[in-house]
């Protein structure tokens, strides 16, 4: 989880974050310290707050290869009418 890194990058204190997303300080501390996983609705709020994606918050963007890194990956083109 990258919650602390995002909070620090946005120059916010934990008390500011908990006031904005409306959860107890102790709960947020558990999330930041990796002792508890935030539910999807909280992750949505945090992603909006930090202007990022849920994947970025939970660390999935680093582990998923991009198409540039895997040129043999199938390409999907969506057709719109």
Short mmCIF file of N, CA, C and O in Angstrom, two decimals:
data_model
loop_
_atom_site.label_atom_id
_atom_site.label_comp_id
_atom_site.label_asym_id
_atom_site.label_seq_id
_atom_site.Cartn_x
_atom_site.Cartn_y
_atom_site.Cartn_z
N UNK A 1 0.85 -1.18 0.00
CA UNK A 1 0.00 0.00 0.00
C UNK A 1 0.89 1.24 0.00
O UNK A 1 1.88 1.29 0.70
N UNK A 2 0.52 2.21 -0.75
CA UNK A 2 1.34 3.41 -0.89
C UNK A 2 0.66 4.64 -0.32
O UNK A 2 0.83 5.75 -0.82
N UNK A 3 -0.08 4.46 0.71
CA UNK A 3 -0.83 5.58 1.27
C UNK A 3 0.07 6.64 1.88
O UNK A 3 -0.13 7.84 1.65
N UNK A 4 1.04 6.23 2.66
CA UNK A 4 1.93 7.20 3.31
C UNK A 4 2.70 8.00 2.26
O UNK A 4 2.83 9.22 2.37
N UNK A 5 3.21 7.32 1.24
CA UNK A 5 3.96 8.00 0.20
C UNK A 5 3.11 9.05 -0.51
O UNK A 5 3.56 10.15 -0.78
N UNK A 6 1.86 8.70 -0.81
CA UNK A 6 0.96 9.64 -1.46
C UNK A 6 0.67 10.84 -0.55
O UNK A 6 0.68 11.98 -0.99
N UNK A 7 0.40 10.54 0.71
CA UNK A 7 0.09 11.62 1.65
C UNK A 7 1.26 12.59 1.78
O UNK A 7 1.08 13.82 1.71
N UNK A 8 2.46 12.06 1.91
CA UNK A 8 3.64 12.90 2.05
C UNK A 8 3.89 13.68 0.76
O UNK A 8 4.21 14.87 0.79
N UNK A 9 3.73 13.02 -0.38
CA UNK A 9 3.93 13.70 -1.66
C UNK A 9 2.96 14.87 -1.84
O UNK A 9 3.29 15.86 -2.49
N UNK A 10 1.78 14.76 -1.25
CA UNK A 10 0.79 15.83 -1.34
C UNK A 10 0.86 16.81 -0.17
O UNK A 10 -0.02 17.64 0.01
N UNK A 11 1.93 16.65 0.62
CA UNK A 11 2.19 17.55 1.76
C UNK A 11 0.98 17.67 2.69
O UNK A 11 0.58 18.75 3.10
N UNK A 12 0.43 16.50 3.02
CA UNK A 12 -0.73 16.46 3.91
C UNK A 12 -0.37 15.73 5.19
O UNK A 12 0.48 14.85 5.19
N UNK A 13 -1.03 16.13 6.25
CA UNK A 13 -0.91 15.42 7.52
C UNK A 13 -2.02 14.37 7.57
O UNK A 13 -3.07 14.52 6.95
N UNK A 14 -1.77 13.31 8.33
CA UNK A 14 -2.77 12.25 8.45
C UNK A 14 -4.09 12.80 8.97
O UNK A 14 -5.17 12.36 8.55
N UNK A 15 -4.03 13.78 9.87
CA UNK A 15 -5.27 14.35 10.41
C UNK A 15 -6.09 15.04 9.32
O UNK A 15 -7.31 14.99 9.35
N UNK A 16 -5.41 15.63 8.35
CA UNK A 16 -6.13 16.25 7.25
C UNK A 16 -6.84 15.19 6.40
O UNK A 16 -8.00 15.36 6.01
N UNK A 17 -6.12 14.11 6.12
CA UNK A 17 -6.70 13.04 5.30
C UNK A 17 -7.92 12.44 5.97
O UNK A 17 -8.97 12.28 5.34
N UNK A 18 -7.81 12.12 7.26
CA UNK A 18 -8.95 11.48 7.94
C UNK A 18 -10.15 12.41 8.03
O UNK A 18 -11.29 11.95 7.97
N UNK A 19 -9.90 13.71 8.14
CA UNK A 19 -11.02 14.65 8.16
C UNK A 19 -11.71 14.72 6.80
O UNK A 19 -12.93 14.84 6.72
N UNK A 20 -10.92 14.64 5.74
CA UNK A 20 -11.50 14.71 4.39
C UNK A 20 -12.27 13.45 4.05
O UNK A 20 -13.38 13.52 3.51
N UNK A 21 -11.71 12.28 4.36
CA UNK A 21 -12.39 11.03 3.99
C UNK A 21 -13.30 10.51 5.10
O UNK A 21 -13.98 9.51 4.91
N UNK A 22 -13.29 11.20 6.23
CA UNK A 22 -14.25 10.93 7.31
C UNK A 22 -14.13 9.52 7.91
O UNK A 22 -15.09 8.76 7.95
N UNK A 23 -12.91 9.20 8.36
CA UNK A 23 -12.69 7.95 9.09
C UNK A 23 -11.86 8.27 10.33
O UNK A 23 -11.20 9.31 10.39
N UNK A 24 -11.86 7.38 11.33
CA UNK A 24 -11.05 7.62 12.53
C UNK A 24 -9.55 7.58 12.24
O UNK A 24 -9.08 6.83 11.37
N UNK A 25 -8.81 8.39 12.96
CA UNK A 25 -7.35 8.44 12.83
C UNK A 25 -6.73 7.07 13.04
O UNK A 25 -5.82 6.66 12.32
N UNK A 26 -7.23 6.34 14.04
CA UNK A 26 -6.66 5.01 14.34
C UNK A 26 -6.85 4.05 13.17
O UNK A 26 -5.97 3.24 12.87
N UNK A 27 -7.98 4.14 12.48
CA UNK A 27 -8.24 3.28 11.33
C UNK A 27 -7.27 3.60 10.20
O UNK A 27 -6.67 2.71 9.60
N UNK A 28 -7.11 4.91 9.93
CA UNK A 28 -6.20 5.31 8.86
C UNK A 28 -4.77 4.89 9.17
O UNK A 28 -4.04 4.46 8.28
N UNK A 29 -4.39 4.98 10.41
CA UNK A 29 -3.05 4.56 10.82
C UNK A 29 -2.84 3.08 10.51
O UNK A 29 -1.77 2.68 10.04
N UNK A 30 -3.85 2.27 10.76
CA UNK A 30 -3.76 0.84 10.44
C UNK A 30 -3.58 0.63 8.94
O UNK A 30 -2.81 -0.24 8.51
N UNK A 31 -4.27 1.43 8.12
CA UNK A 31 -4.13 1.34 6.67
C UNK A 31 -2.71 1.70 6.25
O UNK A 31 -2.08 1.00 5.48
N UNK A 32 -2.22 2.83 6.75
CA UNK A 32 -0.88 3.29 6.37
C UNK A 32 0.22 2.33 6.81
O UNK A 32 1.21 2.18 6.12
N UNK A 33 0.03 1.68 7.94
CA UNK A 33 1.03 0.77 8.46
C UNK A 33 0.88 -0.66 7.94
O UNK A 33 1.63 -1.55 8.33
N UNK A 34 -0.09 -0.88 7.07
CA UNK A 34 -0.28 -2.19 6.46
C UNK A 34 -0.86 -3.24 7.37
O UNK A 34 -0.80 -4.43 7.08
N UNK A 35 -1.45 -2.80 8.48
CA UNK A 35 -2.03 -3.78 9.42
C UNK A 35 -3.49 -4.07 9.10
O UNK A 35 -4.08 -4.98 9.67
N UNK A 36 -4.04 -3.28 8.20
CA UNK A 36 -5.43 -3.46 7.79
C UNK A 36 -5.56 -2.95 6.36
O UNK A 36 -4.90 -1.98 5.99
N UNK A 37 -6.40 -3.58 5.57
CA UNK A 37 -6.61 -3.14 4.20
C UNK A 37 -7.87 -2.28 4.11
O UNK A 37 -8.93 -2.70 4.60
N UNK A 38 -7.77 -1.14 3.47
CA UNK A 38 -8.96 -0.30 3.35
C UNK A 38 -9.97 -0.92 2.38
O UNK A 38 -9.57 -1.52 1.37
N UNK A 39 -11.25 -0.77 2.67
CA UNK A 39 -12.27 -1.27 1.75
C UNK A 39 -12.30 -0.40 0.48
O UNK A 39 -11.79 0.73 0.46
N UNK A 40 -12.90 -0.94 -0.56
CA UNK A 40 -12.95 -0.26 -1.86
C UNK A 40 -13.52 1.17 -1.76
O UNK A 40 -12.93 2.08 -2.35
N UNK A 41 -14.60 1.42 -1.03
CA UNK A 41 -15.10 2.80 -0.96
C UNK A 41 -14.06 3.79 -0.40
O UNK A 41 -13.96 4.93 -0.87
N UNK A 42 -13.26 3.34 0.56
CA UNK A 42 -12.21 4.21 1.11
C UNK A 42 -11.10 4.38 0.09
O UNK A 42 -10.57 5.48 -0.09
N UNK A 43 -10.74 3.31 -0.61
CA UNK A 43 -9.72 3.42 -1.64
C UNK A 43 -10.16 4.39 -2.74
O UNK A 43 -9.34 5.15 -3.26
N UNK A 44 -11.44 4.37 -3.08
CA UNK A 44 -11.95 5.32 -4.09
C UNK A 44 -11.77 6.76 -3.61
O UNK A 44 -11.32 7.62 -4.37
N UNK A 45 -12.12 7.01 -2.36
CA UNK A 45 -11.96 8.36 -1.81
C UNK A 45 -10.50 8.79 -1.81
O UNK A 45 -10.17 9.92 -2.17
N UNK A 46 -9.62 7.88 -1.41
CA UNK A 46 -8.20 8.21 -1.36
C UNK A 46 -7.63 8.43 -2.76
O UNK A 46 -6.83 9.35 -2.97
N UNK A 47 -8.05 7.63 -3.72
CA UNK A 47 -7.58 7.80 -5.10
C UNK A 47 -8.02 9.15 -5.65
O UNK A 47 -7.23 9.86 -6.28
N UNK A 48 -9.26 9.53 -5.37
CA UNK A 48 -9.74 10.86 -5.81
C UNK A 48 -8.97 11.97 -5.11
O UNK A 48 -8.58 12.95 -5.74
N UNK A 49 -8.75 11.81 -3.82
CA UNK A 49 -8.03 12.81 -3.05
C UNK A 49 -6.63 13.05 -3.60
O UNK A 49 -6.19 14.18 -3.75
N UNK A 50 -5.94 11.97 -3.95
CA UNK A 50 -4.57 12.06 -4.42
C UNK A 50 -4.45 12.17 -5.94
O UNK A 50 -3.35 12.25 -6.47
N UNK A 51 -5.57 12.14 -6.63
CA UNK A 51 -5.53 12.26 -8.09
C UNK A 51 -4.82 11.10 -8.75
O UNK A 51 -4.04 11.28 -9.69
N UNK A 52 -5.10 9.90 -8.27
CA UNK A 52 -4.44 8.71 -8.81
C UNK A 52 -5.46 7.59 -8.94
O UNK A 52 -6.65 7.82 -8.80
N UNK A 53 -4.99 6.40 -9.20
CA UNK A 53 -5.89 5.25 -9.33
C UNK A 53 -5.78 4.35 -8.11
O UNK A 53 -4.79 4.41 -7.37
N UNK A 54 -6.77 3.52 -7.95
CA UNK A 54 -6.72 2.53 -6.87
C UNK A 54 -5.53 1.59 -7.11
O UNK A 54 -4.81 1.25 -6.18
N UNK A 55 -5.31 1.22 -8.36
CA UNK A 55 -4.17 0.35 -8.67
C UNK A 55 -2.85 0.96 -8.20
O UNK A 55 -1.99 0.27 -7.66
N UNK A 56 -2.69 2.25 -8.40
CA UNK A 56 -1.46 2.92 -7.97
C UNK A 56 -1.35 2.90 -6.44
O UNK A 56 -0.26 2.73 -5.90
N UNK A 57 -2.47 3.07 -5.76
CA UNK A 57 -2.45 3.06 -4.30
C UNK A 57 -2.07 1.70 -3.73
O UNK A 57 -1.35 1.62 -2.75
N UNK A 58 -2.55 0.65 -4.36
CA UNK A 58 -2.29 -0.69 -3.82
C UNK A 58 -1.03 -1.31 -4.42
O UNK A 58 -0.63 -2.39 -4.02
N UNK A 59 -0.41 -0.64 -5.38
CA UNK A 59 0.85 -1.11 -5.92
C UNK A 59 0.76 -1.99 -7.13
O UNK A 59 1.76 -2.55 -7.56
N UNK A 60 -0.41 -2.15 -7.73
CA UNK A 60 -0.55 -3.04 -8.88
C UNK A 60 0.06 -2.49 -10.16
O UNK A 60 0.39 -3.24 -11.05
N UNK A 61 0.23 -1.19 -10.27
CA UNK A 61 0.76 -0.63 -11.52
C UNK A 61 2.20 -1.03 -11.77
O UNK A 61 2.62 -1.14 -12.90
N UNK A 62 2.98 -1.25 -10.73
CA UNK A 62 4.38 -1.64 -10.91
C UNK A 62 4.54 -3.10 -11.31
O UNK A 62 5.52 -3.46 -11.91
N UNK A 63 3.57 -3.92 -10.96
CA UNK A 63 3.72 -5.34 -11.21
C UNK A 63 3.12 -5.76 -12.54
O UNK A 63 3.53 -6.77 -13.10
N UNK A 64 2.19 -5.00 -13.07
CA UNK A 64 1.57 -5.37 -14.34
C UNK A 64 2.42 -4.84 -15.49
O UNK A 64 2.71 -3.66 -15.55
N UNK A 65 2.84 -5.72 -16.40
CA UNK A 65 3.66 -5.25 -17.52
C UNK A 65 2.82 -4.41 -18.47
O UNK A 65 1.64 -4.70 -18.70
N UNK A 66 3.40 -3.38 -19.01
CA UNK A 66 2.69 -2.56 -19.99
C UNK A 66 2.85 -3.22 -21.35
O UNK A 66 3.69 -4.12 -21.54
N UNK A 67 2.10 -2.78 -22.33
CA UNK A 67 2.22 -3.34 -23.66
C UNK A 67 3.59 -3.05 -24.25
O UNK A 67 4.11 -3.83 -25.04
N UNK A 68 4.20 -1.93 -23.88
CA UNK A 68 5.53 -1.60 -24.37
C UNK A 68 6.56 -2.61 -23.86
O UNK A 68 7.52 -2.92 -24.56
N UNK A 69 6.37 -3.10 -22.64
CA UNK A 69 7.30 -4.07 -22.07
C UNK A 69 7.06 -5.47 -22.59
O UNK A 69 7.92 -6.32 -22.52
N UNK A 70 5.87 -5.73 -23.11
CA UNK A 70 5.51 -7.05 -23.59
C UNK A 70 4.89 -6.93 -24.98
O UNK A 70 3.68 -6.99 -25.13
N UNK A 71 5.73 -6.76 -26.02
CA UNK A 71 5.20 -6.54 -27.36
C UNK A 71 4.40 -7.72 -27.91
O UNK A 71 3.63 -7.55 -28.84
N UNK A 72 4.55 -8.91 -27.34
CA UNK A 72 3.80 -10.06 -27.84
C UNK A 72 2.42 -10.17 -27.22
O UNK A 72 1.64 -11.04 -27.57
N UNK A 73 2.12 -9.28 -26.28
CA UNK A 73 0.79 -9.30 -25.65
C UNK A 73 -0.27 -8.98 -26.69
O UNK A 73 -0.06 -8.14 -27.57
N UNK A 74 -1.41 -9.66 -26.64
CA UNK A 74 -2.46 -9.39 -27.61
C UNK A 74 -2.99 -7.95 -27.47
O UNK A 74 -3.13 -7.44 -26.39
N UNK A 75 -3.23 -7.34 -28.59
CA UNK A 75 -3.78 -5.98 -28.62
C UNK A 75 -5.27 -6.08 -28.85
O UNK A 75 -5.75 -6.87 -29.68
N UNK A 76 -6.02 -5.28 -28.14
CA UNK A 76 -7.47 -5.28 -28.26
C UNK A 76 -7.88 -3.91 -28.79
O UNK A 76 -7.49 -2.88 -28.26
N UNK A 77 -8.68 -3.92 -29.84
CA UNK A 77 -9.21 -2.68 -30.39
C UNK A 77 -10.70 -2.69 -30.19
O UNK A 77 -11.40 -3.64 -30.61
N UNK A 78 -11.21 -1.68 -29.53
CA UNK A 78 -12.64 -1.58 -29.32
C UNK A 78 -13.27 -0.84 -30.49
O UNK A 78 -12.82 0.22 -30.89
N UNK A 79 -14.30 -1.43 -31.04
CA UNK A 79 -14.98 -0.85 -32.17
C UNK A 79 -16.23 -0.13 -31.68
O UNK A 79 -17.02 -0.68 -30.92
N UNK A 80 -16.37 1.12 -32.06
CA UNK A 80 -17.56 1.88 -31.68
C UNK A 80 -18.33 2.24 -32.93
O UNK A 80 -17.76 2.54 -33.98
N UNK A 81 -19.62 2.17 -32.84
CA UNK A 81 -20.48 2.51 -33.99
C UNK A 81 -21.20 3.81 -33.77
O UNK A 81 -21.49 4.24 -32.75
#
